[in-house]
mmCIF file with all atom_site columns, C-alpha atoms in Angstrom:
data_model
loop_
_atom_site.group_PDB
_atom_site.id
_atom_site.type_symbol
_atom_site.label_atom_id
_atom_site.label_alt_id
_atom_site.label_comp_id
_atom_site.label_asym_id
_atom_site.label_entity_id
_atom_site.label_seq_id
_atom_site.pdbx_PDB_ins_code
_atom_site.Cartn_x
_atom_site.Cartn_y
_atom_site.Cartn_z
_atom_site.occupancy
_atom_site.B_iso_or_equiv
_atom_site.pdbx_formal_charge
_atom_site.auth_seq_id
_atom_site.auth_comp_id
_atom_site.auth_asym_id
_atom_site.auth_atom_id
_atom_site.pdbx_PDB_model_num
ATOM 1   C CA . MET A 1 1   ? -49.212 44.059 -1.213  1.00 66.00 ? 1   MET A CA 1
ATOM 2   C CA . THR A 1 2   ? -50.213 40.912 -3.052  1.00 84.00 ? 2   THR A CA 1
ATOM 3   C CA . LEU A 1 3   ? -53.188 38.829 -2.034  1.00 81.00 ? 3   LEU A CA 1
ATOM 4   C CA . LYS A 1 4   ? -50.912 36.000 -0.898  1.00 84.00 ? 4   LYS A CA 1
ATOM 5   C CA . LYS A 1 5   ? -49.034 38.316 1.480   1.00 89.00 ? 5   LYS A CA 1
ATOM 6   C CA . GLN A 1 6   ? -52.289 39.780 2.816   1.00 88.00 ? 6   GLN A CA 1
ATOM 7   C CA . ILE A 1 7   ? -53.608 36.271 3.502   1.00 85.00 ? 7   ILE A CA 1
ATOM 8   C CA . ASP A 1 8   ? -50.361 35.258 5.218   1.00 89.00 ? 8   ASP A CA 1
ATOM 9   C CA . THR A 1 9   ? -50.426 38.412 7.353   1.00 91.00 ? 9   THR A CA 1
ATOM 10  C CA . LEU A 1 10  ? -54.029 37.714 8.370   1.00 88.00 ? 10  LEU A CA 1
ATOM 11  C CA . ASN A 1 11  ? -53.136 34.096 9.199   1.00 89.00 ? 11  ASN A CA 1
ATOM 12  C CA . GLU A 1 12  ? -50.312 35.250 11.485  1.00 91.00 ? 12  GLU A CA 1
ATOM 13  C CA . GLU A 1 13  ? -52.583 37.806 13.159  1.00 92.00 ? 13  GLU A CA 1
ATOM 14  C CA . ILE A 1 14  ? -55.290 35.168 13.682  1.00 89.00 ? 14  ILE A CA 1
ATOM 15  C CA . ILE A 1 15  ? -52.794 32.756 15.229  1.00 91.00 ? 15  ILE A CA 1
ATOM 16  C CA . LEU A 1 16  ? -51.439 35.431 17.602  1.00 92.00 ? 16  LEU A CA 1
ATOM 17  C CA . LYS A 1 17  ? -54.910 36.536 18.689  1.00 91.00 ? 17  LYS A CA 1
ATOM 18  C CA . LYS A 1 18  ? -56.016 32.927 19.131  1.00 91.00 ? 18  LYS A CA 1
ATOM 19  C CA . ASP A 1 19  ? -52.997 32.195 21.356  1.00 90.00 ? 19  ASP A CA 1
ATOM 20  C CA . LYS A 1 20  ? -53.710 35.274 23.498  1.00 88.00 ? 20  LYS A CA 1
ATOM 21  C CA . LEU A 1 21  ? -57.361 34.267 23.749  1.00 86.00 ? 21  LEU A CA 1
ATOM 22  C CA . ASP A 1 22  ? -56.461 30.719 24.802  1.00 86.00 ? 22  ASP A CA 1
ATOM 23  C CA . LYS A 1 23  ? -54.226 32.096 27.573  1.00 84.00 ? 23  LYS A CA 1
ATOM 24  C CA . LYS A 1 24  ? -56.994 34.434 28.766  1.00 80.00 ? 24  LYS A CA 1
ATOM 25  C CA . VAL A 1 25  ? -59.541 31.607 28.818  1.00 79.00 ? 25  VAL A CA 1
ATOM 26  C CA . GLU A 1 26  ? -57.153 29.290 30.662  1.00 79.00 ? 26  GLU A CA 1
ATOM 27  C CA . LYS A 1 27  ? -56.309 31.930 33.277  1.00 74.00 ? 27  LYS A CA 1
ATOM 28  C CA . THR A 1 28  ? -59.979 32.806 33.793  1.00 71.00 ? 28  THR A CA 1
ATOM 29  C CA . THR A 1 29  ? -61.032 29.165 34.043  1.00 69.00 ? 29  THR A CA 1
ATOM 30  C CA . GLN A 1 30  ? -58.369 28.439 36.635  1.00 67.00 ? 30  GLN A CA 1
ATOM 31  C CA . TYR A 1 31  ? -59.374 31.467 38.674  1.00 64.00 ? 31  TYR A CA 1
ATOM 32  C CA . LYS A 1 32  ? -63.096 30.713 38.557  1.00 61.00 ? 32  LYS A CA 1
ATOM 33  C CA . ALA A 1 33  ? -62.499 27.088 39.519  1.00 58.00 ? 33  ALA A CA 1
ATOM 34  C CA . SER A 1 34  ? -60.435 28.024 42.556  1.00 59.00 ? 34  SER A CA 1
ATOM 35  C CA . ASN A 1 35  ? -62.576 31.032 43.478  1.00 58.00 ? 35  ASN A CA 1
ATOM 36  C CA . PHE A 1 36  ? -65.145 28.981 45.370  1.00 58.00 ? 36  PHE A CA 1
ATOM 37  C CA . ASP A 1 37  ? -62.425 27.485 47.570  1.00 59.00 ? 37  ASP A CA 1
ATOM 38  C CA . TYR A 1 38  ? -61.127 30.952 48.428  1.00 62.00 ? 38  TYR A CA 1
ATOM 39  C CA . PHE A 1 39  ? -64.629 32.236 49.018  1.00 65.00 ? 39  PHE A CA 1
ATOM 40  C CA . PHE A 1 40  ? -65.472 29.345 51.327  1.00 66.00 ? 40  PHE A CA 1
ATOM 41  C CA . PHE A 1 41  ? -62.199 29.693 53.228  1.00 68.00 ? 41  PHE A CA 1
ATOM 42  C CA . TRP A 1 42  ? -62.612 33.425 53.878  1.00 65.00 ? 42  TRP A CA 1
ATOM 43  C CA . THR A 1 43  ? -66.259 33.015 54.811  1.00 67.00 ? 43  THR A CA 1
ATOM 44  C CA . VAL A 1 44  ? -65.472 30.332 57.373  1.00 70.00 ? 44  VAL A CA 1
ATOM 45  C CA . PHE A 1 45  ? -62.418 32.238 58.616  1.00 72.00 ? 45  PHE A CA 1
ATOM 46  C CA . LEU A 1 46  ? -64.307 35.501 59.141  1.00 67.00 ? 46  LEU A CA 1
ATOM 47  C CA . GLY A 1 47  ? -67.254 33.704 60.706  1.00 69.00 ? 47  GLY A CA 1
ATOM 48  C CA . THR A 1 48  ? -64.953 31.915 63.131  1.00 73.00 ? 48  THR A CA 1
ATOM 49  C CA . LEU A 1 49  ? -63.224 35.179 64.041  1.00 70.00 ? 49  LEU A CA 1
ATOM 50  C CA . GLY A 1 50  ? -66.587 36.798 64.638  1.00 69.00 ? 50  GLY A CA 1
ATOM 51  C CA . VAL A 1 51  ? -67.807 34.006 66.893  1.00 72.00 ? 51  VAL A CA 1
ATOM 52  C CA . LEU A 1 52  ? -64.524 33.938 68.846  1.00 72.00 ? 52  LEU A CA 1
ATOM 53  C CA . GLY A 1 53  ? -64.652 37.703 69.248  1.00 68.00 ? 53  GLY A CA 1
ATOM 54  C CA . PHE A 1 54  ? -68.220 37.556 70.492  1.00 68.00 ? 54  PHE A CA 1
ATOM 55  C CA . VAL A 1 55  ? -67.327 34.792 72.976  1.00 70.00 ? 55  VAL A CA 1
ATOM 56  C CA . LEU A 1 56  ? -64.348 36.836 74.153  1.00 68.00 ? 56  LEU A CA 1
ATOM 57  C CA . ILE A 1 57  ? -66.593 39.860 74.756  1.00 64.00 ? 57  ILE A CA 1
ATOM 58  C CA . VAL A 1 58  ? -68.970 37.718 76.820  1.00 64.00 ? 58  VAL A CA 1
ATOM 59  C CA . ASN A 1 59  ? -65.980 36.349 78.759  1.00 64.00 ? 59  ASN A CA 1
ATOM 60  C CA . ILE A 1 60  ? -64.744 39.854 79.554  1.00 60.00 ? 60  ILE A CA 1
ATOM 61  C CA . GLU A 1 61  ? -67.915 40.415 81.542  1.00 61.00 ? 61  GLU A CA 1
ATOM 62  C CA . THR A 1 62  ? -67.445 37.265 83.642  1.00 61.00 ? 62  THR A CA 1
ATOM 63  C CA . ASN A 1 63  ? -63.701 36.602 83.749  1.00 59.00 ? 63  ASN A CA 1
ATOM 64  C CA . PRO A 1 64  ? -61.669 38.814 86.120  1.00 56.00 ? 64  PRO A CA 1
ATOM 65  C CA . PHE A 1 65  ? -58.482 38.080 84.107  1.00 55.00 ? 65  PHE A CA 1
ATOM 66  C CA . MET A 1 66  ? -60.018 39.934 81.164  1.00 55.00 ? 66  MET A CA 1
ATOM 67  C CA . LEU A 1 67  ? -60.843 43.099 83.093  1.00 52.00 ? 67  LEU A CA 1
ATOM 68  C CA . THR A 1 68  ? -57.765 44.814 81.679  1.00 56.00 ? 68  THR A CA 1
ATOM 69  C CA . LEU A 1 69  ? -59.315 44.476 78.227  1.00 53.00 ? 69  LEU A CA 1
ATOM 70  C CA . LYS A 1 70  ? -62.568 45.848 79.571  1.00 55.00 ? 70  LYS A CA 1
ATOM 71  C CA . ASP A 1 71  ? -60.806 48.965 80.783  1.00 53.00 ? 71  ASP A CA 1
ATOM 72  C CA . GLN A 1 72  ? -59.665 49.563 77.259  1.00 57.00 ? 72  GLN A CA 1
ATOM 73  C CA . SER A 1 73  ? -62.482 50.365 74.909  1.00 59.00 ? 73  SER A CA 1
ATOM 74  C CA . TYR A 1 74  ? -63.739 47.037 73.657  1.00 62.00 ? 74  TYR A CA 1
ATOM 75  C CA . GLY A 1 75  ? -66.731 48.452 71.810  1.00 61.00 ? 75  GLY A CA 1
ATOM 76  C CA . LYS A 1 76  ? -64.731 48.545 68.580  1.00 63.00 ? 76  LYS A CA 1
ATOM 77  C CA . PHE A 1 77  ? -63.793 44.913 69.046  1.00 66.00 ? 77  PHE A CA 1
ATOM 78  C CA . LEU A 1 78  ? -67.444 43.972 69.612  1.00 66.00 ? 78  LEU A CA 1
ATOM 79  C CA . VAL A 1 79  ? -68.496 45.857 66.484  1.00 67.00 ? 79  VAL A CA 1
ATOM 80  C CA . ALA A 1 80  ? -65.741 44.196 64.437  1.00 68.00 ? 80  ALA A CA 1
ATOM 81  C CA . SER A 1 81  ? -66.662 40.709 65.617  1.00 69.00 ? 81  SER A CA 1
ATOM 82  C CA . ILE A 1 82  ? -70.369 41.228 64.953  1.00 71.00 ? 82  ILE A CA 1
ATOM 83  C CA . ALA A 1 83  ? -69.573 42.746 61.550  1.00 72.00 ? 83  ALA A CA 1
ATOM 84  C CA . SER A 1 84  ? -67.420 39.763 60.581  1.00 72.00 ? 84  SER A CA 1
ATOM 85  C CA . MET A 1 85  ? -70.176 37.344 61.638  1.00 72.00 ? 85  MET A CA 1
ATOM 86  C CA . VAL A 1 86  ? -72.771 39.317 59.659  1.00 74.00 ? 86  VAL A CA 1
ATOM 87  C CA . PHE A 1 87  ? -70.490 39.463 56.610  1.00 73.00 ? 87  PHE A CA 1
ATOM 88  C CA . SER A 1 88  ? -69.834 35.744 56.829  1.00 71.00 ? 88  SER A CA 1
ATOM 89  C CA . LEU A 1 89  ? -73.487 34.791 57.144  1.00 72.00 ? 89  LEU A CA 1
ATOM 90  C CA . THR A 1 90  ? -74.541 37.233 54.435  1.00 72.00 ? 90  THR A CA 1
ATOM 91  C CA . SER A 1 91  ? -71.934 35.991 51.985  1.00 68.00 ? 91  SER A CA 1
ATOM 92  C CA . VAL A 1 92  ? -72.884 32.362 52.619  1.00 68.00 ? 92  VAL A CA 1
ATOM 93  C CA . PHE A 1 93  ? -76.575 33.184 52.197  1.00 69.00 ? 93  PHE A CA 1
ATOM 94  C CA . LEU A 1 94  ? -75.995 35.132 48.981  1.00 64.00 ? 94  LEU A CA 1
ATOM 95  C CA . HIS A 1 95  ? -73.804 32.402 47.567  1.00 64.00 ? 95  HIS A CA 1
ATOM 96  C CA . ILE A 1 96  ? -76.329 29.687 48.345  1.00 63.00 ? 96  ILE A CA 1
ATOM 97  C CA . ALA A 1 97  ? -79.367 31.752 47.323  1.00 59.00 ? 97  ALA A CA 1
ATOM 98  C CA . GLY A 1 98  ? -77.923 33.195 44.148  1.00 57.00 ? 98  GLY A CA 1
ATOM 99  C CA . GLY A 1 99  ? -75.439 30.529 43.238  1.00 56.00 ? 99  GLY A CA 1
ATOM 100 C CA . PHE A 1 100 ? -72.712 31.948 41.077  1.00 55.00 ? 100 PHE A CA 1
ATOM 101 C CA . ASP A 1 101 ? -75.010 34.583 39.535  1.00 57.00 ? 101 ASP A CA 1
ATOM 102 C CA . ILE A 1 102 ? -74.306 37.075 42.308  1.00 57.00 ? 102 ILE A CA 1
ATOM 103 C CA . THR A 1 103 ? -70.612 36.287 42.148  1.00 58.00 ? 103 THR A CA 1
ATOM 104 C CA . ASN A 1 104 ? -70.637 36.718 38.364  1.00 60.00 ? 104 ASN A CA 1
ATOM 105 C CA . LYS A 1 105 ? -72.481 40.047 38.511  1.00 63.00 ? 105 LYS A CA 1
ATOM 106 C CA . PHE A 1 106 ? -70.710 41.742 41.385  1.00 63.00 ? 106 PHE A CA 1
ATOM 107 C CA . VAL A 1 107 ? -67.466 40.020 42.349  1.00 60.00 ? 107 VAL A CA 1
ATOM 108 C CA . TYR A 1 108 ? -65.977 39.023 38.978  1.00 59.00 ? 108 TYR A CA 1
ATOM 109 C CA . PRO A 1 109 ? -66.243 42.464 37.329  1.00 61.00 ? 109 PRO A CA 1
ATOM 110 C CA . ILE A 1 110 ? -64.269 43.982 40.202  1.00 62.00 ? 110 ILE A CA 1
ATOM 111 C CA . LEU A 1 111 ? -61.700 41.211 40.275  1.00 58.00 ? 111 LEU A CA 1
ATOM 112 C CA . SER A 1 112 ? -61.387 41.148 36.496  1.00 59.00 ? 112 SER A CA 1
ATOM 113 C CA . LYS A 1 113 ? -59.607 44.481 36.600  1.00 61.00 ? 113 LYS A CA 1
ATOM 114 C CA . PHE A 1 114 ? -56.861 42.822 38.651  1.00 60.00 ? 114 PHE A CA 1
ATOM 115 C CA . CYS A 1 115 ? -56.908 39.050 38.193  1.00 57.00 ? 115 CYS A CA 1
ATOM 116 C CA . PHE A 1 116 ? -58.587 37.703 35.083  1.00 59.00 ? 116 PHE A CA 1
ATOM 117 C CA . TYR A 1 117 ? -60.791 38.486 32.103  1.00 64.00 ? 117 TYR A CA 1
ATOM 118 C CA . THR A 1 118 ? -64.574 38.718 32.019  1.00 65.00 ? 118 THR A CA 1
ATOM 119 C CA . ASP A 1 119 ? -66.740 36.723 29.663  1.00 71.00 ? 119 ASP A CA 1
ATOM 120 C CA . LYS A 1 120 ? -67.518 39.961 27.814  1.00 76.00 ? 120 LYS A CA 1
ATOM 121 C CA . GLN A 1 121 ? -63.814 40.542 27.070  1.00 79.00 ? 121 GLN A CA 1
ATOM 122 C CA . ILE A 1 122 ? -63.379 36.962 25.877  1.00 80.00 ? 122 ILE A CA 1
ATOM 123 C CA . LYS A 1 123 ? -66.467 37.239 23.654  1.00 85.00 ? 123 LYS A CA 1
ATOM 124 C CA . LYS A 1 124 ? -65.099 40.481 22.153  1.00 88.00 ? 124 LYS A CA 1
ATOM 125 C CA . ASP A 1 125 ? -61.789 38.770 21.341  1.00 88.00 ? 125 ASP A CA 1
ATOM 126 C CA . ARG A 1 126 ? -63.628 35.860 19.716  1.00 89.00 ? 126 ARG A CA 1
ATOM 127 C CA . MET A 1 127 ? -65.585 38.291 17.550  1.00 92.00 ? 127 MET A CA 1
ATOM 128 C CA . GLU A 1 128 ? -62.325 39.959 16.431  1.00 92.00 ? 128 GLU A CA 1
ATOM 129 C CA . ILE A 1 129 ? -60.917 36.573 15.435  1.00 90.00 ? 129 ILE A CA 1
ATOM 130 C CA . LYS A 1 130 ? -64.140 35.761 13.580  1.00 93.00 ? 130 LYS A CA 1
ATOM 131 C CA . GLU A 1 131 ? -63.916 39.051 11.647  1.00 93.00 ? 131 GLU A CA 1
ATOM 132 C CA . LEU A 1 132 ? -60.290 38.363 10.728  1.00 91.00 ? 132 LEU A CA 1
ATOM 133 C CA . ARG A 1 133 ? -61.243 34.907 9.469   1.00 92.00 ? 133 ARG A CA 1
ATOM 134 C CA . GLN A 1 134 ? -64.019 36.434 7.355   1.00 93.00 ? 134 GLN A CA 1
ATOM 135 C CA . LYS A 1 135 ? -61.538 38.901 5.826   1.00 92.00 ? 135 LYS A CA 1
ATOM 136 C CA . ARG A 1 136 ? -59.153 36.041 5.110   1.00 90.00 ? 136 ARG A CA 1
ATOM 137 C CA . TYR A 1 137 ? -61.964 34.021 3.499   1.00 92.00 ? 137 TYR A CA 1
ATOM 138 C CA . LYS A 1 138 ? -62.892 36.953 1.235   1.00 92.00 ? 138 LYS A CA 1
ATOM 139 C CA . LEU A 1 139 ? -59.262 37.390 0.194   1.00 89.00 ? 139 LEU A CA 1
ATOM 140 C CA . GLU A 1 140 ? -58.935 33.659 -0.526  1.00 89.00 ? 140 GLU A CA 1
ATOM 141 C CA . GLN A 1 141 ? -62.099 33.806 -2.630  1.00 90.00 ? 141 GLN A CA 1
ATOM 142 C CA . GLN A 1 142 ? -60.706 36.794 -4.486  1.00 88.00 ? 142 GLN A CA 1
ATOM 143 C CA . GLN A 1 143 ? -57.400 34.970 -5.031  1.00 86.00 ? 143 GLN A CA 1
ATOM 144 C CA . PHE A 1 144 ? -59.243 31.865 -6.221  1.00 86.00 ? 144 PHE A CA 1
ATOM 145 C CA . ASN A 1 145 ? -61.307 33.938 -8.672  1.00 85.00 ? 145 ASN A CA 1
ATOM 146 C CA . GLU A 1 146 ? -58.147 35.525 -10.096 1.00 82.00 ? 146 GLU A CA 1
ATOM 147 C CA . ILE A 1 147 ? -56.466 32.168 -10.606 1.00 79.00 ? 147 ILE A CA 1
ATOM 148 C CA . THR A 1 148 ? -59.465 30.296 -11.962 1.00 77.00 ? 148 THR A CA 1
ATOM 149 C CA . PRO A 1 149 ? -60.344 31.159 -15.567 1.00 73.00 ? 149 PRO A CA 1
ATOM 150 C CA . LYS A 1 150 ? -63.898 32.248 -16.100 1.00 69.00 ? 150 LYS A CA 1
ATOM 151 C CA . GLY A 1 151 ? -66.002 29.673 -17.893 1.00 62.00 ? 151 GLY A CA 1
ATOM 152 C CA . GLU A 1 152 ? -67.983 30.499 -20.965 1.00 50.00 ? 152 GLU A CA 1
#
């Protein structure tokens, strides 16, 4: 294969990898930007459910209408409501205390297997593109040296 064809092949490969990388970055950026909204929504939702569940348990003790629920085992319901309140408060605390560091270290790696790409994957792709560009540069230098006559 001639140098010109090798350079053209590398150019095409660089363009394809760059397009894929741009799509990955765009998808990841969109997800990270909207992630806080989802996080806040679920935290508030679970906290509200926990508080309502706890209030309902307290009402069962005082409200005769709720005695039918009391006859059924409501211990599981109490545990679930307290657990959702604890989860909600813990997640809010961690998010405020650690900012996005905790989210970046624990949540994103799990979600990246399903939703988007981690910074490590994006960095790896950028390094591959950089290596391809270096190969192309070397080939262009080699082509230039073949074309240019050597001076005396």
